[in-house]
Amino acid sequence: MMNYSQAVSPDDYVVVIGGMNMDIFGMPSDKVVDRDSNPGIVGMSVGGVGQNIAQNLAHLEVPTYLITVYGDDYNGQLLKTSCENNHIHLDYAEQLAHQRSSTYMYITDETGDMLVGVNDMDICKQITPEFLKQRLDFINDATICLLDANLDPSTLNWIGAHVTAPLFGDTVSTIKAPHFDGILDKMTVLKPNALEASLLSGVKITDLNTAKRAAEVLLDKGIANIFISMGAQGILCANKDDMAFVKPFKTTIVNANGAGDCGMAAITWSYFDEPDRPLHEIGRIAQAASSIALESDKSVPDITPKLVQQKLMSDTIAN
C-alpha cells in the first residue's frame, strides 16, 4: 500500500471525502403515468454527491482530490476513467477487489425534477476511520476538506475529532443529514436544503422568517457558516456576524438533478478563491452556479469560472 504521508502534493488543494457511483436515469418526455411505461430518455452517467462536487470543483479549476472507494467491476473502470478525464485526482481513493461499485437510479418528471431514486451504496461503508487514518496527513494539509453525508456517522465523528482542515459539508438528504449531528460544532460550512435544515434545527421552515430562526439555531450549535437552499425561493446565507438572502437567477430549467451539488461546489470554490468574500456575494456565486446547472441536461454541467462570472454579470445587468 502507498505510504500516503510521503506523497507529494500541491500547496493548495481541496479534499472531497464521499460517494462516487454510476447513475442510471430516466427522463420522461411527457407527464408521468404511474405504474406504466413512459416514453422518454434513459441514460447513464458518473455521479454520487462527492464525485459530483469534486467534478464541479475540478471544472472550476480547483485542484481536487476525491477520497472514495469503488469496485473492480465494469462500472468501477468507467468511474476511474471519468475521474481521469475530468481531472479529479484519485491518488488517495481505493479500488476494492470483488466489490460492486456504487449505483444510483432515479426517475424525473417531465420538468426534470426528481420523482424517485434508489441507491445501492453499501460500498461507501468501507470509508472507515481506519481507511482515512492512512490518509490523515494529506487530508489535514488540504485548504478545505469537504464531506458528504453518505459517510457513516462514526466516520464523520472520527473526522471531526482528527481532521484539522476546515470542514465543509453537504447534507445529501433528509435521511442522511443527521449523520452530521455529532460534528455540527466542527463545521466551517454546511449546506442543507430547507427540509434538511428543519430536521437538524428542529424548526420547521415554511418561509424566510422560519429559515432565519432555523439558521440561528444551527449557528448556536456551532456551525460557523450556514447556507440553507430554499429552492425556487433562494438561498439563505448566515454566520454570527451577517445574514443574507439571495434570490434565484432567471433560469430555464432543463434538469434539476445536480443543481445542489453545483451550488455546494461553487460555495467551496468561493472560499478557496477568496476566504473573506462577503456572504451575499458567496450566495450570488452559489445561485449563479445552480442556474448554470439547471440549464444543463447533465448532472454536472460544463461549468467554468468564466461562465459563473458571465452569469453574475447578466444578473447584475438584468437588475
Tab-separated table of C-alpha atoms in Angstrom:
chain	number	residue	atom	x	y	z
A	1	MET	CA	0.000	0.000	0.000
A	2	MET	CA	1.182	3.514	-0.793
A	3	ASN	CA	2.736	5.495	2.073
A	4	TYR	CA	0.366	8.461	1.991
A	5	SER	CA	2.324	10.572	4.473
A	6	GLN	CA	5.192	10.761	1.970
A	7	ALA	CA	3.061	11.703	-1.042
A	8	VAL	CA	3.951	14.888	-2.875
A	9	SER	CA	1.037	17.328	-3.084
A	10	PRO	CA	0.389	20.845	-4.370
A	11	ASP	CA	0.346	23.703	-1.868
A	12	ASP	CA	-3.379	24.410	-2.213
A	13	TYR	CA	-5.993	21.765	-2.888
A	14	VAL	CA	-9.398	20.562	-1.788
A	15	VAL	CA	-10.059	17.065	-0.493
A	16	VAL	CA	-13.563	15.659	-1.035
A	17	ILE	CA	-14.496	12.601	1.041
A	18	GLY	CA	-17.675	10.896	-0.081
A	19	GLY	CA	-19.529	8.752	-2.563
A	20	MET	CA	-18.963	8.038	-6.242
A	21	ASN	CA	-21.436	5.959	-8.191
A	22	MET	CA	-22.853	5.149	-11.573
A	23	ASP	CA	-26.137	6.995	-12.162
A	24	ILE	CA	-28.878	5.404	-14.248
A	25	PHE	CA	-31.594	7.933	-15.037
A	26	GLY	CA	-34.925	8.140	-16.797
A	27	MET	CA	-36.380	11.423	-18.050
A	28	PRO	CA	-39.986	11.094	-19.370
A	29	SER	CA	-40.910	13.308	-22.302
A	30	ASP	CA	-44.476	13.925	-21.074
A	31	LYS	CA	-46.458	13.900	-17.839
A	32	VAL	CA	-45.669	10.731	-15.914
A	33	VAL	CA	-48.252	7.959	-15.840
A	34	ASP	CA	-47.785	5.905	-12.667
A	35	ARG	CA	-47.342	2.136	-12.928
A	36	ASP	CA	-46.972	2.290	-16.711
A	37	SER	CA	-44.289	2.584	-19.364
A	38	ASN	CA	-43.414	6.223	-20.118
A	39	PRO	CA	-41.633	7.342	-23.316
A	40	GLY	CA	-38.511	9.359	-22.652
A	41	ILE	CA	-34.740	9.229	-22.362
A	42	VAL	CA	-32.754	6.666	-20.379
A	43	GLY	CA	-29.058	7.221	-19.806
A	44	MET	CA	-26.049	6.551	-17.607
A	45	SER	CA	-23.552	8.953	-16.119
A	46	VAL	CA	-20.979	9.068	-13.370
A	47	GLY	CA	-22.496	10.512	-10.210
A	48	GLY	CA	-22.504	10.443	-6.431
A	49	VAL	CA	-22.640	13.600	-4.339
A	50	GLY	CA	-18.932	13.552	-3.503
A	51	GLN	CA	-17.924	12.870	-7.101
A	52	ASN	CA	-20.364	15.453	-8.494
A	53	ILE	CA	-18.999	18.135	-6.190
A	54	ALA	CA	-15.419	17.090	-6.967
A	55	GLN	CA	-16.115	17.242	-10.718
A	56	ASN	CA	-17.672	20.691	-10.418
A	57	LEU	CA	-14.667	21.868	-8.400
A	58	ALA	CA	-12.268	20.492	-10.993
A	59	HIS	CA	-14.218	22.299	-13.737
A	60	LEU	CA	-13.856	25.442	-11.620
A	61	GLU	CA	-10.068	24.923	-11.788
A	62	VAL	CA	-9.634	23.865	-8.146
A	63	PRO	CA	-7.041	21.087	-7.605
A	64	THR	CA	-9.343	18.379	-6.255
A	65	TYR	CA	-8.664	15.002	-4.658
A	66	LEU	CA	-11.581	12.612	-4.219
A	67	ILE	CA	-11.157	10.147	-1.371
A	68	THR	CA	-13.641	7.378	-2.022
A	69	VAL	CA	-13.930	3.673	-2.799
A	70	TYR	CA	-15.123	1.908	-5.927
A	71	GLY	CA	-15.317	-1.671	-7.157
A	72	ASP	CA	-13.253	-3.647	-9.641
A	73	ASP	CA	-16.283	-4.249	-11.845
A	74	TYR	CA	-17.017	-2.714	-15.251
A	75	ASN	CA	-18.671	0.323	-13.677
A	76	GLY	CA	-15.620	0.822	-11.483
A	77	GLN	CA	-13.391	1.138	-14.538
A	78	LEU	CA	-15.827	3.649	-16.066
A	79	LEU	CA	-15.780	5.657	-12.820
A	80	LYS	CA	-11.985	5.702	-12.752
A	81	THR	CA	-11.725	6.754	-16.389
A	82	SER	CA	-14.286	9.520	-15.887
A	83	CYS	CA	-12.303	10.962	-12.989
A	84	GLU	CA	-9.136	10.921	-15.066
A	85	ASN	CA	-10.902	12.683	-17.937
A	86	ASN	CA	-12.322	15.327	-15.592
A	87	HIS	CA	-9.016	15.980	-13.759
A	88	ILE	CA	-10.232	14.570	-10.431
A	89	HIS	CA	-7.273	13.053	-8.595
A	90	LEU	CA	-7.860	9.540	-7.217
A	91	ASP	CA	-4.400	9.149	-5.646
A	92	TYR	CA	-5.959	8.612	-2.214
A	93	ALA	CA	-9.046	6.671	-3.317
A	94	GLU	CA	-9.076	2.875	-3.419
A	95	GLN	CA	-10.425	0.328	-5.876
A	96	LEU	CA	-11.701	-2.649	-3.851
A	97	ALA	CA	-11.391	-6.196	-5.186
A	98	HIS	CA	-14.526	-8.283	-5.647
A	99	GLN	CA	-16.788	-5.355	-4.741
A	100	ARG	CA	-19.747	-3.929	-6.663
A	101	SER	CA	-19.389	-0.223	-7.422
A	102	SER	CA	-21.998	2.108	-6.008
A	103	THR	CA	-25.046	2.619	-8.259
A	104	TYR	CA	-27.868	5.178	-8.104
A	105	MET	CA	-31.034	5.038	-10.203
A	106	TYR	CA	-33.535	7.900	-10.455
A	107	ILE	CA	-36.607	8.945	-12.421
A	108	THR	CA	-37.541	12.579	-13.072
A	109	ASP	CA	-40.867	14.104	-14.024
A	110	GLU	CA	-41.412	15.829	-17.371
A	111	THR	CA	-39.900	19.057	-15.982
A	112	GLY	CA	-36.653	17.370	-14.937
A	113	ASP	CA	-37.418	17.331	-11.196
A	114	MET	CA	-36.680	14.015	-9.475
A	115	LEU	CA	-39.657	11.811	-8.600
A	116	VAL	CA	-37.912	8.820	-7.022
A	117	GLY	CA	-34.438	7.406	-6.582
A	118	VAL	CA	-32.946	4.089	-5.455
A	119	ASN	CA	-29.390	3.893	-4.156
A	120	ASP	CA	-27.117	0.852	-3.873
A	121	MET	CA	-24.231	2.448	-1.987
A	122	ASP	CA	-23.157	-0.107	0.626
A	123	ILE	CA	-19.566	0.115	-0.612
A	124	CYS	CA	-19.379	3.600	0.954
A	125	LYS	CA	-19.361	1.865	4.351
A	126	GLN	CA	-15.768	0.934	3.514
A	127	ILE	CA	-14.759	4.595	4.025
A	128	THR	CA	-13.965	3.961	7.687
A	129	PRO	CA	-11.787	5.735	10.269
A	130	GLU	CA	-9.136	3.059	9.661
A	131	PHE	CA	-9.282	3.781	5.913
A	132	LEU	CA	-8.954	7.546	6.461
A	133	LYS	CA	-6.259	7.303	9.150
A	134	GLN	CA	-3.755	6.228	6.477
A	135	ARG	CA	-4.548	9.437	4.591
A	136	LEU	CA	-4.828	11.819	7.543
A	137	ASP	CA	-1.683	13.873	6.927
A	138	PHE	CA	-2.734	14.597	3.370
A	139	ILE	CA	-6.276	15.492	4.456
A	140	ASN	CA	-5.030	17.851	7.151
A	141	ASP	CA	-2.780	19.664	4.681
A	142	ALA	CA	-5.763	20.499	2.442
A	143	THR	CA	-7.105	24.031	2.160
A	144	ILE	CA	-10.627	22.601	2.590
A	145	CYS	CA	-11.950	19.134	3.430
A	146	LEU	CA	-15.448	18.642	2.019
A	147	LEU	CA	-17.679	15.844	3.333
A	148	ASP	CA	-20.908	14.360	2.057
A	149	ALA	CA	-23.443	12.717	4.352
A	150	ASN	CA	-23.137	9.340	2.636
A	151	LEU	CA	-20.373	8.751	5.183
A	152	ASP	CA	-21.285	6.749	8.273
A	153	PRO	CA	-21.858	8.864	11.419
A	154	SER	CA	-18.963	7.092	13.177
A	155	THR	CA	-16.659	8.074	10.311
A	156	LEU	CA	-17.859	11.681	10.382
A	157	ASN	CA	-17.345	11.786	14.153
A	158	TRP	CA	-13.793	10.497	13.691
A	159	ILE	CA	-13.153	13.147	11.058
A	160	GLY	CA	-14.462	15.826	13.432
A	161	ALA	CA	-12.027	14.669	16.105
A	162	HIS	CA	-8.941	14.248	13.895
A	163	VAL	CA	-9.118	16.474	10.810
A	164	THR	CA	-7.758	19.986	11.295
A	165	ALA	CA	-8.518	21.318	7.786
A	166	PRO	CA	-11.692	23.460	7.564
A	167	LEU	CA	-14.681	21.125	7.222
A	168	PHE	CA	-17.394	21.803	4.639
A	169	GLY	CA	-20.457	19.579	4.454
A	170	ASP	CA	-23.279	18.659	2.094
A	171	THR	CA	-26.226	17.042	3.876
A	172	VAL	CA	-27.362	14.983	0.800
A	173	SER	CA	-30.889	14.067	2.005
A	174	THR	CA	-33.234	14.131	4.990
A	175	ILE	CA	-32.326	10.504	5.690
A	176	LYS	CA	-28.591	11.214	5.784
A	177	ALA	CA	-28.431	14.813	7.079
A	178	PRO	CA	-28.474	13.657	10.757
A	179	HIS	CA	-25.136	11.927	10.116
A	180	PHE	CA	-23.626	15.376	10.795
A	181	ASP	CA	-25.268	15.728	14.222
A	182	GLY	CA	-22.119	14.783	16.118
A	183	ILE	CA	-19.842	17.303	14.408
A	184	LEU	CA	-22.015	20.367	13.799
A	185	ASP	CA	-19.715	22.337	16.090
A	186	LYS	CA	-16.747	21.366	13.888
A	187	MET	CA	-18.267	22.560	10.604
A	188	THR	CA	-16.927	25.686	8.911
A	189	VAL	CA	-19.653	25.448	6.229
A	190	LEU	CA	-22.816	23.364	6.000
A	191	LYS	CA	-25.298	23.494	3.111
A	192	PRO	CA	-28.657	21.829	3.790
A	193	ASN	CA	-31.899	22.425	1.943
A	194	ALA	CA	-34.973	23.650	3.814
A	195	LEU	CA	-36.187	20.152	4.757
A	196	GLU	CA	-32.754	19.077	5.966
A	197	ALA	CA	-32.247	22.323	7.906
A	198	SER	CA	-35.663	21.845	9.521
A	199	LEU	CA	-34.621	18.380	10.659
A	200	LEU	CA	-31.228	19.470	12.003
A	201	SER	CA	-32.549	22.572	13.780
A	202	GLY	CA	-35.958	21.406	14.989
A	203	VAL	CA	-37.507	24.495	13.382
A	204	LYS	CA	-40.000	23.772	10.591
A	205	ILE	CA	-39.087	26.027	7.678
A	206	THR	CA	-42.123	27.406	5.852
A	207	ASP	CA	-40.872	30.861	4.835
A	208	LEU	CA	-37.894	33.190	5.126
A	209	ASN	CA	-38.577	34.083	8.767
A	210	THR	CA	-38.629	30.465	9.892
A	211	ALA	CA	-35.496	29.824	7.788
A	212	LYS	CA	-33.747	32.621	9.693
A	213	ARG	CA	-34.791	31.075	13.015
A	214	ALA	CA	-33.502	27.683	11.871
A	215	ALA	CA	-30.218	29.291	10.816
A	216	GLU	CA	-29.851	30.906	14.242
A	217	VAL	CA	-30.378	27.543	15.953
A	218	LEU	CA	-27.781	25.879	13.734
A	219	LEU	CA	-25.299	28.673	14.347
A	220	ASP	CA	-25.854	28.215	18.091
A	221	LYS	CA	-24.991	24.523	17.593
A	222	GLY	CA	-21.557	25.673	16.446
A	223	ILE	CA	-21.703	25.794	12.632
A	224	ALA	CA	-19.613	28.767	11.507
A	225	ASN	CA	-21.423	29.416	8.200
A	226	ILE	CA	-24.787	28.003	7.154
A	227	PHE	CA	-26.256	28.093	3.639
A	228	ILE	CA	-29.895	26.982	3.523
A	229	SER	CA	-31.090	26.269	-0.001
A	230	MET	CA	-34.778	27.119	-0.367
A	231	GLY	CA	-35.170	26.016	-3.973
A	232	ALA	CA	-37.159	28.438	-6.123
A	233	GLN	CA	-37.253	30.982	-3.280
A	234	GLY	CA	-33.496	31.417	-2.995
A	235	ILE	CA	-30.659	30.711	-0.564
A	236	LEU	CA	-30.214	31.989	2.993
A	237	CYS	CA	-26.590	32.604	3.974
A	238	ALA	CA	-25.758	33.190	7.636
A	239	ASN	CA	-22.999	33.370	10.200
A	240	LYS	CA	-22.697	35.054	13.596
A	241	ASP	CA	-21.881	38.425	12.004
A	242	ASP	CA	-24.187	38.555	8.993
A	243	MET	CA	-27.256	37.117	7.291
A	244	ALA	CA	-28.118	37.477	3.604
A	245	PHE	CA	-30.872	36.142	1.378
A	246	VAL	CA	-30.205	35.754	-2.347
A	247	LYS	CA	-32.993	35.059	-4.827
A	248	PRO	CA	-32.505	32.686	-7.786
A	249	PHE	CA	-31.353	33.932	-11.143
A	250	LYS	CA	-33.749	33.874	-14.077
A	251	THR	CA	-33.382	30.326	-15.366
A	252	THR	CA	-34.904	27.998	-17.932
A	253	ILE	CA	-34.938	24.655	-16.120
A	254	VAL	CA	-33.819	21.637	-18.131
A	255	ASN	CA	-32.788	19.265	-15.322
A	256	ALA	CA	-32.991	19.938	-11.573
A	257	ASN	CA	-30.806	16.988	-10.597
A	258	GLY	CA	-27.302	18.199	-9.735
A	259	ALA	CA	-28.033	21.880	-9.056
A	260	GLY	CA	-27.449	21.439	-5.332
A	261	ASP	CA	-24.079	19.740	-5.862
A	262	CYS	CA	-23.024	22.509	-8.229
A	263	GLY	CA	-24.074	25.140	-5.692
A	264	MET	CA	-22.080	23.389	-2.962
A	265	ALA	CA	-19.032	23.280	-5.224
A	266	ALA	CA	-19.412	26.984	-6.009
A	267	ILE	CA	-19.553	27.879	-2.308
A	268	THR	CA	-16.394	25.835	-1.743
A	269	TRP	CA	-14.701	27.434	-4.762
A	270	SER	CA	-15.619	30.874	-3.425
A	271	TYR	CA	-13.893	30.213	-0.092
A	272	PHE	CA	-10.924	28.593	-1.831
A	273	ASP	CA	-10.574	31.604	-4.114
A	274	GLU	CA	-11.257	34.324	-1.517
A	275	PRO	CA	-11.867	33.260	2.112
A	276	ASP	CA	-13.042	36.742	3.145
A	277	ARG	CA	-15.680	37.219	0.435
A	278	PRO	CA	-18.945	38.721	1.830
A	279	LEU	CA	-21.809	36.285	2.479
A	280	HIS	CA	-24.131	37.939	-0.020
A	281	GLU	CA	-21.564	37.562	-2.779
A	282	ILE	CA	-20.998	33.889	-1.896
A	283	GLY	CA	-24.753	33.400	-2.143
A	284	ARG	CA	-24.808	35.029	-5.574
A	285	ILE	CA	-21.994	32.753	-6.744
A	286	ALA	CA	-23.914	29.714	-5.480
A	287	GLN	CA	-27.075	30.858	-7.260
A	288	ALA	CA	-25.172	31.562	-10.477
A	289	ALA	CA	-23.684	28.063	-10.433
A	290	SER	CA	-27.045	26.461	-9.631
A	291	SER	CA	-28.614	28.358	-12.534
A	292	ILE	CA	-25.932	27.053	-14.890
A	293	ALA	CA	-26.636	23.515	-13.643
A	294	LEU	CA	-30.401	23.857	-14.015
A	295	GLU	CA	-29.964	24.938	-17.633
A	296	SER	CA	-27.867	21.849	-18.432
A	297	ASP	CA	-29.100	18.365	-19.256
A	298	LYS	CA	-26.077	16.937	-17.418
A	299	SER	CA	-25.859	16.096	-13.707
A	300	VAL	CA	-22.580	18.023	-13.725
A	301	PRO	CA	-22.659	20.977	-16.124
A	302	ASP	CA	-19.741	22.247	-18.187
A	303	ILE	CA	-19.191	24.983	-15.626
A	304	THR	CA	-16.130	27.251	-15.649
A	305	PRO	CA	-15.098	30.359	-13.682
A	306	LYS	CA	-15.776	32.394	-16.833
A	307	LEU	CA	-19.342	31.063	-17.121
A	308	VAL	CA	-20.005	31.889	-13.466
A	309	GLN	CA	-18.714	35.415	-13.994
A	310	GLN	CA	-20.881	35.834	-17.099
A	311	LYS	CA	-23.947	34.634	-15.188
A	312	LEU	CA	-23.197	37.080	-12.354
A	313	MET	CA	-22.797	39.926	-14.827
A	314	SER	CA	-26.027	39.079	-16.669
A	315	ASP	CA	-27.964	39.079	-13.394
A	316	THR	CA	-26.441	42.446	-12.437
A	317	ILE	CA	-27.488	43.926	-15.802
A	318	ALA	CA	-30.980	42.444	-15.551
A	319	ASN	CA	-31.474	44.048	-12.147
